[in-house]
Amino acid sequence: MKQLVTGGAGFIGANYIHYILEARADARVVCLDALTYAGNYKTLASALGSGRLSFVKGDIRDAALVDELFRGDSFDAVLNFAAESHVDRSIDDPGLFLDTNILGVRTLMDACRKYGTGRFHQVSTDEVYGDLPLDRPDMRFTEATPLRASSPYSASKASADLLALAYHRTYGLPVTISRCSNNYGPYQFPEKLIPLMIINAVGGKSLPVYGKGENVRDWVHVNDHSRAIDAIVTRGRPGEVYNIGGGSEMANIDVVRMIIEKLGKDSGLIRHIADRPGHDKRYAVDFGKIKAELGWEPQVGFEDGLSGVIDWYLANEPWWSEIISGAYKDYYDGMYGARLAAGTGEAAGRAGLR
Ligand code: NAD
Ligand code: TYD
């Protein structure tokens, strides 16, 4: 079984590669990754040593390179993890998100059509559905929920989903799509909530919580996501969308408090800062379809999973300290500097002042 995995030097793609090489002895993987700020070759170091993974540095929008790859190899499936993935960055620079997340998908699908690839899997997100109100715990996203993306990031992912489904209907391309909620796990870039809070807390730095921290996310351990994708690619029906959820809804402030507690730090580190524009209130995913059709459900509980991830970051400081000492510093100062200076401490945030 040979798969082309794009974006495999990023958080979820790399975890998938480690997972699939371990889970399937016959798996061979070619990873295509542009190594943007979010890609890290070192994340794949142990897998590269297995002899079953090869790495190509390149852009999914580069049609000539993609064609050359397909001409020289034969893939049973193409799994597209490559994307610009951070909502805050998409608010600053939407254009890059449209280019990579939509046009890159087109390039890959055109190659799949031309070379008759048996499966194209698009790794999408529950954010394409927009958000849910905080006061309606009965509501969840199903695959039939209309697309109502809120951010340039989620709008670009929704566009790619529509394009993938159009290629299925128009050209008969055997496409599947997975829409997963927020992932956490090893090797996540520290711009995202959980690794950012762990790393800041370890360093005794402020913990920047957007608004009151009441927004809710449904957390999935990345290994559960990898298992779900494997099930969909091998047993899912072409033309279908499958939601993936963790059944672990948490308000951001509670996640931050759990991290503080597990690390034995002081809640005085929490700073409530200016909110993200258009900030989605709540995500919650109904994963009944993948459970009924493919027998998948999450196995990692949030408390245990979070403890494991905290331990991983504590044990792998060289992996992240290299990141935060580079261009990340400029990103962090630009994104948080002024907001932290104007932010308020935990007591004010609790009182609803911000
Ligand atoms: P990430 O930002 O950690 O990694 C993205 C990877 O894609 C990086 O290795 C980067 O170098 C690569 N890449 C970016 N542009 C590229 C291009 N033009 N050509 C080739 N490679 C390119 O992202 P992630 O968190 O691992 O997310 C992976 C996928 O899963 C994305 O499609 C994202 O939309 C989706 N997703 C993420 C989450 C989450 O919680 N992180 C949840 C659901 C779905
Ligand atoms: P994030 O990890 O960026 O994922 P997404 O926006 O795709 O859900 O953010 C998760 C939640 O945490 C989101 O509600 C925004 C919030 N957040 C903060 O409060 N502070 C931060 O520094 C970051 C990065 C996120």
mmCIF file with all atom_site columns, C-alpha atoms and ligand atoms in Angstrom, residues 6-13 32-40 58-61 80-86 100 122-126 153 157 180-184 188-189 191-192 225, ligand 1:
data_model
loop_
_atom_site.group_PDB
_atom_site.id
_atom_site.type_symbol
_atom_site.label_atom_id
_atom_site.label_alt_id
_atom_site.label_comp_id
_atom_site.label_asym_id
_atom_site.label_entity_id
_atom_site.label_seq_id
_atom_site.pdbx_PDB_ins_code
_atom_site.Cartn_x
_atom_site.Cartn_y
_atom_site.Cartn_z
_atom_site.occupancy
_atom_site.B_iso_or_equiv
_atom_site.pdbx_formal_charge
_atom_site.auth_seq_id
_atom_site.auth_comp_id
_atom_site.auth_asym_id
_atom_site.auth_atom_id
_atom_site.pdbx_PDB_model_num
ATOM   1  C CA  . THR A 1 6   ? 0.924   16.039 1.612  1.00 0.00 ? 6   THR A CA  1
ATOM   2  C CA  . GLY A 1 7   ? 1.671   18.341 4.544  1.00 0.00 ? 7   GLY A CA  1
ATOM   3  C CA  . GLY A 1 8   ? 3.286   15.396 6.349  1.00 0.00 ? 8   GLY A CA  1
ATOM   4  C CA  . ALA A 1 9   ? 5.876   17.563 8.098  1.00 0.00 ? 9   ALA A CA  1
ATOM   5  C CA  . GLY A 1 10  ? 3.106   19.423 9.941  1.00 0.00 ? 10  GLY A CA  1
ATOM   6  C CA  . PHE A 1 11  ? 1.346   18.444 13.133 1.00 0.00 ? 11  PHE A CA  1
ATOM   7  C CA  . ILE A 1 12  ? -1.428  16.086 12.005 1.00 0.00 ? 12  ILE A CA  1
ATOM   8  C CA  . GLY A 1 13  ? 0.243   14.830 8.813  1.00 0.00 ? 13  GLY A CA  1
ATOM   9  C CA  . LEU A 1 32  ? 5.241   16.076 -0.107 1.00 0.00 ? 32  LEU A CA  1
ATOM   10 C CA  . ASP A 1 33  ? 5.659   19.192 2.031  1.00 0.00 ? 33  ASP A CA  1
ATOM   11 C CA  . ALA A 1 34  ? 6.720   22.757 1.276  1.00 0.00 ? 34  ALA A CA  1
ATOM   12 C CA  . LEU A 1 35  ? 8.242   23.133 4.765  1.00 0.00 ? 35  LEU A CA  1
ATOM   13 C CA  . THR A 1 36  ? 6.522   26.419 5.515  1.00 0.00 ? 36  THR A CA  1
ATOM   14 C CA  . TYR A 1 37  ? 6.963   27.900 9.006  1.00 0.00 ? 37  TYR A CA  1
ATOM   15 C CA  . ALA A 1 38  ? 4.657   25.091 10.244 1.00 0.00 ? 38  ALA A CA  1
ATOM   16 C CA  . GLY A 1 39  ? 6.539   22.216 8.628  1.00 0.00 ? 39  GLY A CA  1
ATOM   17 C CA  . ASN A 1 40  ? 9.424   20.548 10.426 1.00 0.00 ? 40  ASN A CA  1
ATOM   18 C CA  . GLY A 1 58  ? 7.678   20.969 -2.693 1.00 0.00 ? 58  GLY A CA  1
ATOM   19 C CA  . ASP A 1 59  ? 4.473   22.909 -3.011 1.00 0.00 ? 59  ASP A CA  1
ATOM   20 C CA  . ILE A 1 60  ? 1.095   21.279 -3.696 1.00 0.00 ? 60  ILE A CA  1
ATOM   21 C CA  . ARG A 1 61  ? 0.353   24.221 -6.020 1.00 0.00 ? 61  ARG A CA  1
ATOM   22 C CA  . ASN A 1 80  ? -4.075  15.973 1.578  1.00 0.00 ? 80  ASN A CA  1
ATOM   23 C CA  . PHE A 1 81  ? -3.105  17.400 4.967  1.00 0.00 ? 81  PHE A CA  1
ATOM   24 C CA  . ALA A 1 82  ? -1.211  20.349 3.461  1.00 0.00 ? 82  ALA A CA  1
ATOM   25 C CA  . ALA A 1 83  ? -2.782  23.681 4.336  1.00 0.00 ? 83  ALA A CA  1
ATOM   26 C CA  . GLU A 1 84  ? -2.352  26.993 5.980  1.00 0.00 ? 84  GLU A CA  1
ATOM   27 C CA  . SER A 1 85  ? -4.059  26.059 9.227  1.00 0.00 ? 85  SER A CA  1
ATOM   28 C CA  . HIS A 1 86  ? -4.128  28.938 11.716 1.00 0.00 ? 86  HIS A CA  1
ATOM   29 C CA  . THR A 1 100 ? -2.820  26.926 -0.749 1.00 0.00 ? 100 THR A CA  1
ATOM   30 C CA  . GLN A 1 122 ? -9.235  15.738 1.752  1.00 0.00 ? 122 GLN A CA  1
ATOM   31 C CA  . VAL A 1 123 ? -8.469  16.424 5.419  1.00 0.00 ? 123 VAL A CA  1
ATOM   32 C CA  . SER A 1 124 ? -10.987 19.109 6.304  1.00 0.00 ? 124 SER A CA  1
ATOM   33 C CA  . THR A 1 125 ? -12.329 20.635 9.483  1.00 0.00 ? 125 THR A CA  1
ATOM   34 C CA  . ASP A 1 126 ? -15.550 21.042 11.436 1.00 0.00 ? 126 ASP A CA  1
ATOM   35 C CA  . TYR A 1 153 ? -9.306  29.889 7.010  1.00 0.00 ? 153 TYR A CA  1
ATOM   36 C CA  . LYS A 1 157 ? -11.436 24.832 3.684  1.00 0.00 ? 157 LYS A CA  1
ATOM   37 C CA  . CYS A 1 180 ? -12.511 16.823 12.357 1.00 0.00 ? 180 CYS A CA  1
ATOM   38 C CA  . SER A 1 181 ? -12.743 19.081 15.377 1.00 0.00 ? 181 SER A CA  1
ATOM   39 C CA  . ASN A 1 182 ? -9.754  20.579 17.236 1.00 0.00 ? 182 ASN A CA  1
ATOM   40 C CA  . ASN A 1 183 ? -6.773  18.255 17.516 1.00 0.00 ? 183 ASN A CA  1
ATOM   41 C CA  . TYR A 1 184 ? -4.159  18.099 20.235 1.00 0.00 ? 184 TYR A CA  1
ATOM   42 C CA  . GLN A 1 188 ? 1.699   20.677 17.403 1.00 0.00 ? 188 GLN A CA  1
ATOM   43 C CA  . PHE A 1 189 ? 3.063   24.073 16.419 1.00 0.00 ? 189 PHE A CA  1
ATOM   44 C CA  . GLU A 1 191 ? 0.735   28.998 17.786 1.00 0.00 ? 191 GLU A CA  1
ATOM   45 C CA  . LYS A 1 192 ? -2.272  26.819 18.701 1.00 0.00 ? 192 LYS A CA  1
ATOM   46 C CA  . HIS A 1 225 ? -7.872  11.421 14.123 1.00 0.00 ? 225 HIS A CA  1
HETATM 47 P P1  . NAD B 2 .   ? 0.055   22.490 10.284 1.00 0.00 ? 1   NAD B P1  1
HETATM 48 O O1  . NAD B 2 .   ? -0.034  23.949 10.001 1.00 0.00 ? 1   NAD B O1  1
HETATM 49 O O2  . NAD B 2 .   ? 0.707   22.011 11.518 1.00 0.00 ? 1   NAD B O2  1
HETATM 50 O O3  . NAD B 2 .   ? 0.809   21.772 9.074  1.00 0.00 ? 1   NAD B O3  1
HETATM 51 C C1  . NAD B 2 .   ? 0.572   22.080 7.741  1.00 0.00 ? 1   NAD B C1  1
HETATM 52 C C2  . NAD B 2 .   ? 1.665   21.429 6.891  1.00 0.00 ? 1   NAD B C2  1
HETATM 53 O O4  . NAD B 2 .   ? 1.371   21.724 5.512  1.00 0.00 ? 1   NAD B O4  1
HETATM 54 C C3  . NAD B 2 .   ? 3.069   21.979 7.175  1.00 0.00 ? 1   NAD B C3  1
HETATM 55 O O5  . NAD B 2 .   ? 3.996   20.917 7.240  1.00 0.00 ? 1   NAD B O5  1
HETATM 56 C C4  . NAD B 2 .   ? 3.363   22.871 5.980  1.00 0.00 ? 1   NAD B C4  1
HETATM 57 O O6  . NAD B 2 .   ? 4.748   22.954 5.649  1.00 0.00 ? 1   NAD B O6  1
HETATM 58 C C5  . NAD B 2 .   ? 2.559   22.180 4.885  1.00 0.00 ? 1   NAD B C5  1
HETATM 59 N N1  . NAD B 2 .   ? 2.185   23.080 3.795  1.00 0.00 ? 1   NAD B N1  1
HETATM 60 C C6  . NAD B 2 .   ? 1.596   24.303 3.894  1.00 0.00 ? 1   NAD B C6  1
HETATM 61 N N2  . NAD B 2 .   ? 1.407   24.836 2.677  1.00 0.00 ? 1   NAD B N2  1
HETATM 62 C C7  . NAD B 2 .   ? 1.884   23.919 1.783  1.00 0.00 ? 1   NAD B C7  1
HETATM 63 C C8  . NAD B 2 .   ? 1.956   23.877 0.360  1.00 0.00 ? 1   NAD B C8  1
HETATM 64 N N3  . NAD B 2 .   ? 1.507   24.896 -0.380 1.00 0.00 ? 1   NAD B N3  1
HETATM 65 N N4  . NAD B 2 .   ? 2.472   22.790 -0.219 1.00 0.00 ? 1   NAD B N4  1
HETATM 66 C C9  . NAD B 2 .   ? 2.932   21.749 0.535  1.00 0.00 ? 1   NAD B C9  1
HETATM 67 N N5  . NAD B 2 .   ? 2.900   21.739 1.873  1.00 0.00 ? 1   NAD B N5  1
HETATM 68 C C10 . NAD B 2 .   ? 2.388   22.804 2.483  1.00 0.00 ? 1   NAD B C10 1
HETATM 69 O O7  . NAD B 2 .   ? -1.436  21.974 10.166 1.00 0.00 ? 1   NAD B O7  1
HETATM 70 P P2  . NAD B 2 .   ? -2.163  20.779 10.949 1.00 0.00 ? 1   NAD B P2  1
HETATM 71 O O8  . NAD B 2 .   ? -2.704  21.292 12.215 1.00 0.00 ? 1   NAD B O8  1
HETATM 72 O O9  . NAD B 2 .   ? -1.289  19.590 10.942 1.00 0.00 ? 1   NAD B O9  1
HETATM 73 O O10 . NAD B 2 .   ? -3.413  20.521 9.984  1.00 0.00 ? 1   NAD B O10 1
HETATM 74 C C11 . NAD B 2 .   ? -3.324  19.572 8.926  1.00 0.00 ? 1   NAD B C11 1
HETATM 75 C C12 . NAD B 2 .   ? -4.641  19.548 8.181  1.00 0.00 ? 1   NAD B C12 1
HETATM 76 O O11 . NAD B 2 .   ? -5.689  19.203 9.074  1.00 0.00 ? 1   NAD B O11 1
HETATM 77 C C13 . NAD B 2 .   ? -5.033  20.901 7.593  1.00 0.00 ? 1   NAD B C13 1
HETATM 78 O O12 . NAD B 2 .   ? -5.594  20.674 6.324  1.00 0.00 ? 1   NAD B O12 1
HETATM 79 C C14 . NAD B 2 .   ? -6.064  21.452 8.551  1.00 0.00 ? 1   NAD B C14 1
HETATM 80 O O13 . NAD B 2 .   ? -6.971  22.297 7.873  1.00 0.00 ? 1   NAD B O13 1
HETATM 81 C C15 . NAD B 2 .   ? -6.722  20.178 9.023  1.00 0.00 ? 1   NAD B C15 1
HETATM 82 N N6  . NAD B 2 .   ? -7.316  20.211 10.369 1.00 0.00 ? 1   NAD B N6  1
HETATM 83 C C16 . NAD B 2 .   ? -6.582  20.670 11.434 1.00 0.00 ? 1   NAD B C16 1
HETATM 84 C C17 . NAD B 2 .   ? -7.139  20.625 12.710 1.00 0.00 ? 1   NAD B C17 1
HETATM 85 C C18 . NAD B 2 .   ? -6.352  21.082 13.926 1.00 0.00 ? 1   NAD B C18 1
HETATM 86 O O14 . NAD B 2 .   ? -6.905  21.101 15.030 1.00 0.00 ? 1   NAD B O14 1
HETATM 87 N N7  . NAD B 2 .   ? -5.066  21.408 13.811 1.00 0.00 ? 1   NAD B N7  1
HETATM 88 C C19 . NAD B 2 .   ? -8.441  20.130 12.892 1.00 0.00 ? 1   NAD B C19 1
HETATM 89 C C20 . NAD B 2 .   ? -9.153  19.668 11.786 1.00 0.00 ? 1   NAD B C20 1
HETATM 90 C C21 . NAD B 2 .   ? -8.573  19.707 10.531 1.00 0.00 ? 1   NAD B C21 1
#
